[in-house]
Amino acid sequence: MKLLLTSSGLRNPTLTGALRALVGRPTAAANVVYVPTASLAEAGDHGWLLADMTRVHALGWREFDVLELNGLPPRVVLDRLARADVIYAGGGNHYHLARSITGNGLAAGLLELLERRVWVGMSAGSMMFSRHLHDGTAGIFDDAHDLHVLGAGTVEPPFGLFDWYLKPHLDSPDFPQRDDAWADRIAARAGFPIYFIDDDTALQVDGDAVDVLTEGRWRLDNSPGSDTTWQSDRPPPI
């Protein structure tokens, strides 16, 4: 399984280079499907979605598809996803994306597809793989409103692969409350590791290996009783 879990998309050469390495061939010889589902539960201006979609499209794919996970038969959705070499899950409401995957019965089929494809996540799209993505932890992350706005009280982890959790947009001007004091409060409540990453950082999962790729700043807060691991301004990998 190959995952590139970004905070704010493919914003710098380190992250675009990592994607090309994971795909294993030029993007001009590969297909991508962009999944905007998480964004559809967000109100207000969606210029950020257009900007991200444009950035991904500009990488020059053989085929650039756009696919909403709701409304089509699950078999049609999985067949469309199967055409892609890269599945790009965009940002927005992570609970809506999780419920769209589980509610449409897509989780098992997606996991099977990901044995041979690359998943790139932006923000919400990067948060799908933790077993701690459920309504019981909404209070830990102060985002129960994002669940309740859906008219829902429950959510299940779509995949539940990792014990750690990823929280994006550390130090982001678009989320000014997400500073180190905010991360400290969340880490103090959680009993599991949390990666807080800024908008120039991603986690790369390649098989059993998990690496941080960054041109910015990130922190890993381990479970209570252990130290916080910090990394800042790490140079790009060679």
CSV table of C-alpha atoms in Angstrom, one decimal:
chain,number,residue,atom,x,y,z
A,1,MET,CA,0.0,0.0,0.0
A,2,LYS,CA,1.3,3.4,-1.0
A,3,LEU,CA,-0.2,6.6,0.7
A,4,LEU,CA,0.9,10.2,0.5
A,5,LEU,CA,-1.0,12.0,3.2
A,6,THR,CA,-0.7,15.8,2.9
A,7,SER,CA,-2.1,18.7,4.9
A,8,SER,CA,-2.8,21.0,2.0
A,9,GLY,CA,-2.1,19.1,-1.2
A,10,LEU,CA,1.0,18.9,-3.4
A,11,ARG,CA,2.3,22.4,-2.6
A,12,ASN,CA,6.1,21.9,-3.0
A,13,PRO,CA,8.7,20.0,-5.0
A,14,THR,CA,9.3,17.5,-2.1
A,15,LEU,CA,5.7,16.3,-2.2
A,16,THR,CA,5.3,16.3,-6.0
A,17,GLY,CA,8.6,14.4,-6.3
A,18,ALA,CA,7.4,11.9,-3.7
A,19,LEU,CA,4.2,11.3,-5.7
A,20,ARG,CA,6.2,10.6,-8.9
A,21,ALA,CA,8.4,8.2,-7.0
A,22,LEU,CA,5.4,6.3,-5.6
A,23,VAL,CA,3.7,6.1,-9.0
A,24,GLY,CA,6.9,4.8,-10.5
A,25,ARG,CA,6.5,6.5,-13.9
A,26,PRO,CA,5.8,10.0,-15.3
A,27,THR,CA,2.4,11.4,-14.6
A,28,ALA,CA,1.9,11.8,-18.3
A,29,ALA,CA,1.7,8.0,-18.4
A,30,ALA,CA,-0.7,7.6,-15.5
A,31,ASN,CA,-4.4,8.2,-14.7
A,32,VAL,CA,-5.7,10.1,-11.6
A,33,VAL,CA,-9.2,10.4,-10.2
A,34,TYR,CA,-9.9,13.4,-8.0
A,35,VAL,CA,-12.5,12.7,-5.3
A,36,PRO,CA,-14.1,16.0,-4.0
A,37,THR,CA,-16.6,14.3,-1.7
A,38,ALA,CA,-15.3,15.8,1.6
A,39,SER,CA,-15.6,19.4,0.2
A,40,LEU,CA,-19.3,19.0,-0.6
A,41,ALA,CA,-20.2,19.1,3.1
A,42,GLU,CA,-18.4,22.5,3.6
A,43,ALA,CA,-20.3,25.7,3.2
A,44,GLY,CA,-18.9,28.9,1.7
A,45,ASP,CA,-16.4,29.8,-1.0
A,46,HIS,CA,-14.8,26.8,-2.7
A,47,GLY,CA,-12.0,28.6,-4.4
A,48,TRP,CA,-9.6,26.5,-2.4
A,49,LEU,CA,-11.0,23.4,-4.0
A,50,LEU,CA,-10.6,24.8,-7.5
A,51,ALA,CA,-7.0,25.9,-6.7
A,52,ASP,CA,-6.2,22.4,-5.5
A,53,MET,CA,-7.8,20.6,-8.4
A,54,THR,CA,-6.0,22.9,-10.8
A,55,ARG,CA,-2.7,22.2,-9.1
A,56,VAL,CA,-3.2,18.5,-9.4
A,57,HIS,CA,-4.4,18.8,-13.0
A,58,ALA,CA,-1.3,20.8,-13.9
A,59,LEU,CA,0.9,17.8,-13.2
A,60,GLY,CA,-0.1,16.6,-16.7
A,61,TRP,CA,-1.9,13.3,-16.4
A,62,ARG,CA,-2.8,10.9,-19.2
A,63,GLU,CA,-6.4,11.0,-17.8
A,64,PHE,CA,-7.8,13.3,-15.1
A,65,ASP,CA,-11.2,12.1,-13.8
A,66,VAL,CA,-13.4,13.6,-11.1
A,67,LEU,CA,-15.6,11.3,-9.1
A,68,GLU,CA,-18.2,11.9,-6.3
A,69,LEU,CA,-18.6,8.9,-4.1
A,70,ASN,CA,-22.3,9.4,-3.4
A,71,GLY,CA,-25.2,9.0,-5.8
A,72,LEU,CA,-23.7,6.4,-8.1
A,73,PRO,CA,-24.0,2.6,-7.7
A,74,PRO,CA,-21.0,1.3,-5.6
A,75,ARG,CA,-19.9,-1.0,-8.5
A,76,VAL,CA,-19.8,2.0,-10.8
A,77,VAL,CA,-17.7,4.0,-8.3
A,78,LEU,CA,-15.2,1.2,-7.7
A,79,ASP,CA,-14.9,0.6,-11.5
A,80,ARG,CA,-14.1,4.3,-12.0
A,81,LEU,CA,-11.6,4.2,-9.2
A,82,ALA,CA,-10.0,1.1,-10.7
A,83,ARG,CA,-9.2,3.0,-13.9
A,84,ALA,CA,-6.8,5.3,-11.9
A,85,ASP,CA,-3.2,4.8,-10.9
A,86,VAL,CA,-3.7,7.6,-8.3
A,87,ILE,CA,-6.7,8.2,-6.2
A,88,TYR,CA,-6.7,11.8,-4.9
A,89,ALA,CA,-9.0,12.4,-2.0
A,90,GLY,CA,-9.5,16.2,-1.5
A,91,GLY,CA,-10.2,18.2,1.7
A,92,GLY,CA,-13.3,19.3,3.5
A,93,ASN,CA,-15.3,17.5,6.2
A,94,HIS,CA,-13.5,14.3,7.1
A,95,TYR,CA,-16.6,12.8,8.8
A,96,HIS,CA,-18.6,13.2,5.6
A,97,LEU,CA,-15.9,11.5,3.6
A,98,ALA,CA,-15.7,8.6,6.1
A,99,ARG,CA,-19.4,8.2,6.2
A,100,SER,CA,-19.6,8.2,2.4
A,101,ILE,CA,-17.0,5.4,2.2
A,102,THR,CA,-18.7,3.2,4.8
A,103,GLY,CA,-22.3,4.1,4.0
A,104,ASN,CA,-21.9,3.2,0.4
A,105,GLY,CA,-20.1,0.0,1.2
A,106,LEU,CA,-16.8,1.1,-0.5
A,107,ALA,CA,-14.3,0.3,2.2
A,108,ALA,CA,-13.4,-3.3,1.3
A,109,GLY,CA,-13.2,-2.6,-2.4
A,110,LEU,CA,-11.1,0.5,-1.9
A,111,LEU,CA,-8.6,-1.4,0.3
A,112,GLU,CA,-8.3,-4.0,-2.4
A,113,LEU,CA,-7.7,-1.4,-5.0
A,114,LEU,CA,-5.0,0.3,-2.9
A,115,GLU,CA,-2.9,-2.8,-3.0
A,116,ARG,CA,-1.9,-1.7,-6.5
A,117,ARG,CA,-2.6,2.1,-6.5
A,118,VAL,CA,-1.4,5.3,-4.8
A,119,TRP,CA,-3.7,7.2,-2.5
A,120,VAL,CA,-3.0,10.9,-2.1
A,121,GLY,CA,-4.9,12.8,0.6
A,122,MET,CA,-5.4,16.5,1.2
A,123,SER,CA,-6.5,17.3,4.7
A,124,ALA,CA,-9.7,15.3,5.2
A,125,GLY,CA,-8.6,12.9,2.5
A,126,SER,CA,-5.5,12.2,4.6
A,127,MET,CA,-7.4,11.3,7.8
A,128,MET,CA,-9.2,8.2,6.6
A,129,PHE,CA,-6.8,5.5,7.8
A,130,SER,CA,-6.7,5.8,11.6
A,131,ARG,CA,-8.7,3.4,13.8
A,132,HIS,CA,-9.4,6.5,16.0
A,133,LEU,CA,-11.5,8.2,13.3
A,134,HIS,CA,-14.9,7.8,15.0
A,135,ASP,CA,-17.5,9.7,16.9
A,136,GLY,CA,-15.9,8.8,20.3
A,137,THR,CA,-12.9,10.9,19.6
A,138,ALA,CA,-14.7,13.9,18.2
A,139,GLY,CA,-14.5,15.5,21.6
A,140,ILE,CA,-10.7,15.0,21.7
A,141,PHE,CA,-10.3,17.0,18.5
A,142,ASP,CA,-13.0,19.6,19.2
A,143,ASP,CA,-14.7,18.9,15.9
A,144,ALA,CA,-18.0,17.3,17.0
A,145,HIS,CA,-19.7,20.2,15.1
A,146,ASP,CA,-18.3,18.8,11.8
A,147,LEU,CA,-20.2,15.5,12.6
A,148,HIS,CA,-23.4,17.1,13.9
A,149,VAL,CA,-23.7,19.4,10.9
A,150,LEU,CA,-24.3,16.2,8.9
A,151,GLY,CA,-27.3,15.4,11.1
A,152,ALA,CA,-25.3,12.4,12.4
A,153,GLY,CA,-24.1,11.3,15.7
A,154,THR,CA,-22.0,8.4,14.8
A,155,VAL,CA,-19.1,7.6,12.4
A,156,GLU,CA,-17.0,4.5,11.9
A,157,PRO,CA,-13.4,4.3,10.7
A,158,PRO,CA,-13.5,3.4,7.1
A,159,PHE,CA,-10.2,1.4,7.1
A,160,GLY,CA,-8.8,1.4,10.7
A,161,LEU,CA,-5.2,0.6,9.6
A,162,PHE,CA,-3.1,2.7,12.0
A,163,ASP,CA,-3.1,3.4,15.7
A,164,TRP,CA,-1.8,6.9,15.0
A,165,TYR,CA,-3.9,9.9,13.9
A,166,LEU,CA,-3.0,12.7,11.5
A,167,LYS,CA,-4.1,16.2,12.2
A,168,PRO,CA,-3.4,18.8,9.4
A,169,HIS,CA,-2.9,22.5,9.1
A,170,LEU,CA,-0.5,23.2,12.0
A,171,ASP,CA,0.4,26.9,11.9
A,172,SER,CA,-1.9,27.5,8.9
A,173,PRO,CA,-3.1,31.1,8.4
A,174,ASP,CA,-6.4,29.5,7.3
A,175,PHE,CA,-6.8,27.9,10.7
A,176,PRO,CA,-5.2,30.4,13.1
A,177,GLN,CA,-6.2,28.5,16.2
A,178,ARG,CA,-4.1,25.5,15.2
A,179,ASP,CA,-0.9,26.5,17.0
A,180,ASP,CA,1.2,24.5,19.5
A,181,ALA,CA,-1.0,25.3,22.4
A,182,TRP,CA,-3.9,23.8,20.5
A,183,ALA,CA,-1.8,20.7,19.7
A,184,ASP,CA,-0.8,20.4,23.4
A,185,ARG,CA,-4.4,20.4,24.5
A,186,ILE,CA,-5.4,17.7,22.0
A,187,ALA,CA,-2.3,15.6,22.8
A,188,ALA,CA,-3.1,15.8,26.6
A,189,ARG,CA,-6.5,14.2,26.0
A,190,ALA,CA,-5.5,11.4,23.6
A,191,GLY,CA,-4.2,8.0,24.4
A,192,PHE,CA,-2.6,7.4,21.0
A,193,PRO,CA,0.1,9.0,18.8
A,194,ILE,CA,-0.9,12.1,16.8
A,195,TYR,CA,1.1,13.6,13.9
A,196,PHE,CA,0.4,17.3,13.6
A,197,ILE,CA,1.7,18.5,10.2
A,198,ASP,CA,1.8,21.9,8.6
A,199,ASP,CA,0.8,22.7,5.0
A,200,ASP,CA,4.2,21.9,3.5
A,201,THR,CA,4.4,18.4,5.1
A,202,ALA,CA,3.1,14.9,4.4
A,203,LEU,CA,3.3,11.4,5.7
A,204,GLN,CA,4.4,8.8,3.2
A,205,VAL,CA,3.4,5.3,3.8
A,206,ASP,CA,5.0,2.7,1.6
A,207,GLY,CA,4.3,-0.8,2.8
A,208,ASP,CA,5.3,-0.9,6.5
A,209,ALA,CA,7.4,2.2,6.3
A,210,VAL,CA,6.1,5.6,7.5
A,211,ASP,CA,8.2,8.7,6.7
A,212,VAL,CA,7.7,12.4,7.2
A,213,LEU,CA,8.4,14.4,4.1
A,214,THR,CA,8.5,18.2,4.7
A,215,GLU,CA,9.6,21.6,3.7
A,216,GLY,CA,8.0,23.0,6.8
A,217,ARG,CA,7.3,21.9,10.4
A,218,TRP,CA,5.6,19.0,12.1
A,219,ARG,CA,5.4,17.3,15.5
A,220,LEU,CA,4.6,13.8,16.7
A,221,ASP,CA,2.9,13.6,20.1
A,222,ASN,CA,3.1,10.1,21.5
A,223,SER,CA,0.8,8.5,24.0
A,224,PRO,CA,0.6,10.0,27.5
A,225,GLY,CA,3.8,9.4,29.5
A,226,SER,CA,6.1,9.6,26.6
A,227,ASP,CA,8.0,12.5,25.1
A,228,THR,CA,6.9,14.7,22.3
A,229,THR,CA,9.0,14.2,19.2
A,230,TRP,CA,9.7,17.4,17.3
A,231,GLN,CA,11.0,18.0,13.8
A,232,SER,CA,11.3,21.4,12.1
A,233,ASP,CA,12.7,22.6,8.8
A,234,ARG,CA,13.8,19.1,7.8
A,235,PRO,CA,15.6,19.3,4.4
A,236,PRO,CA,14.0,17.5,1.5
A,237,PRO,CA,15.0,13.9,1.0
A,238,ILE,CA,17.6,13.3,-1.7
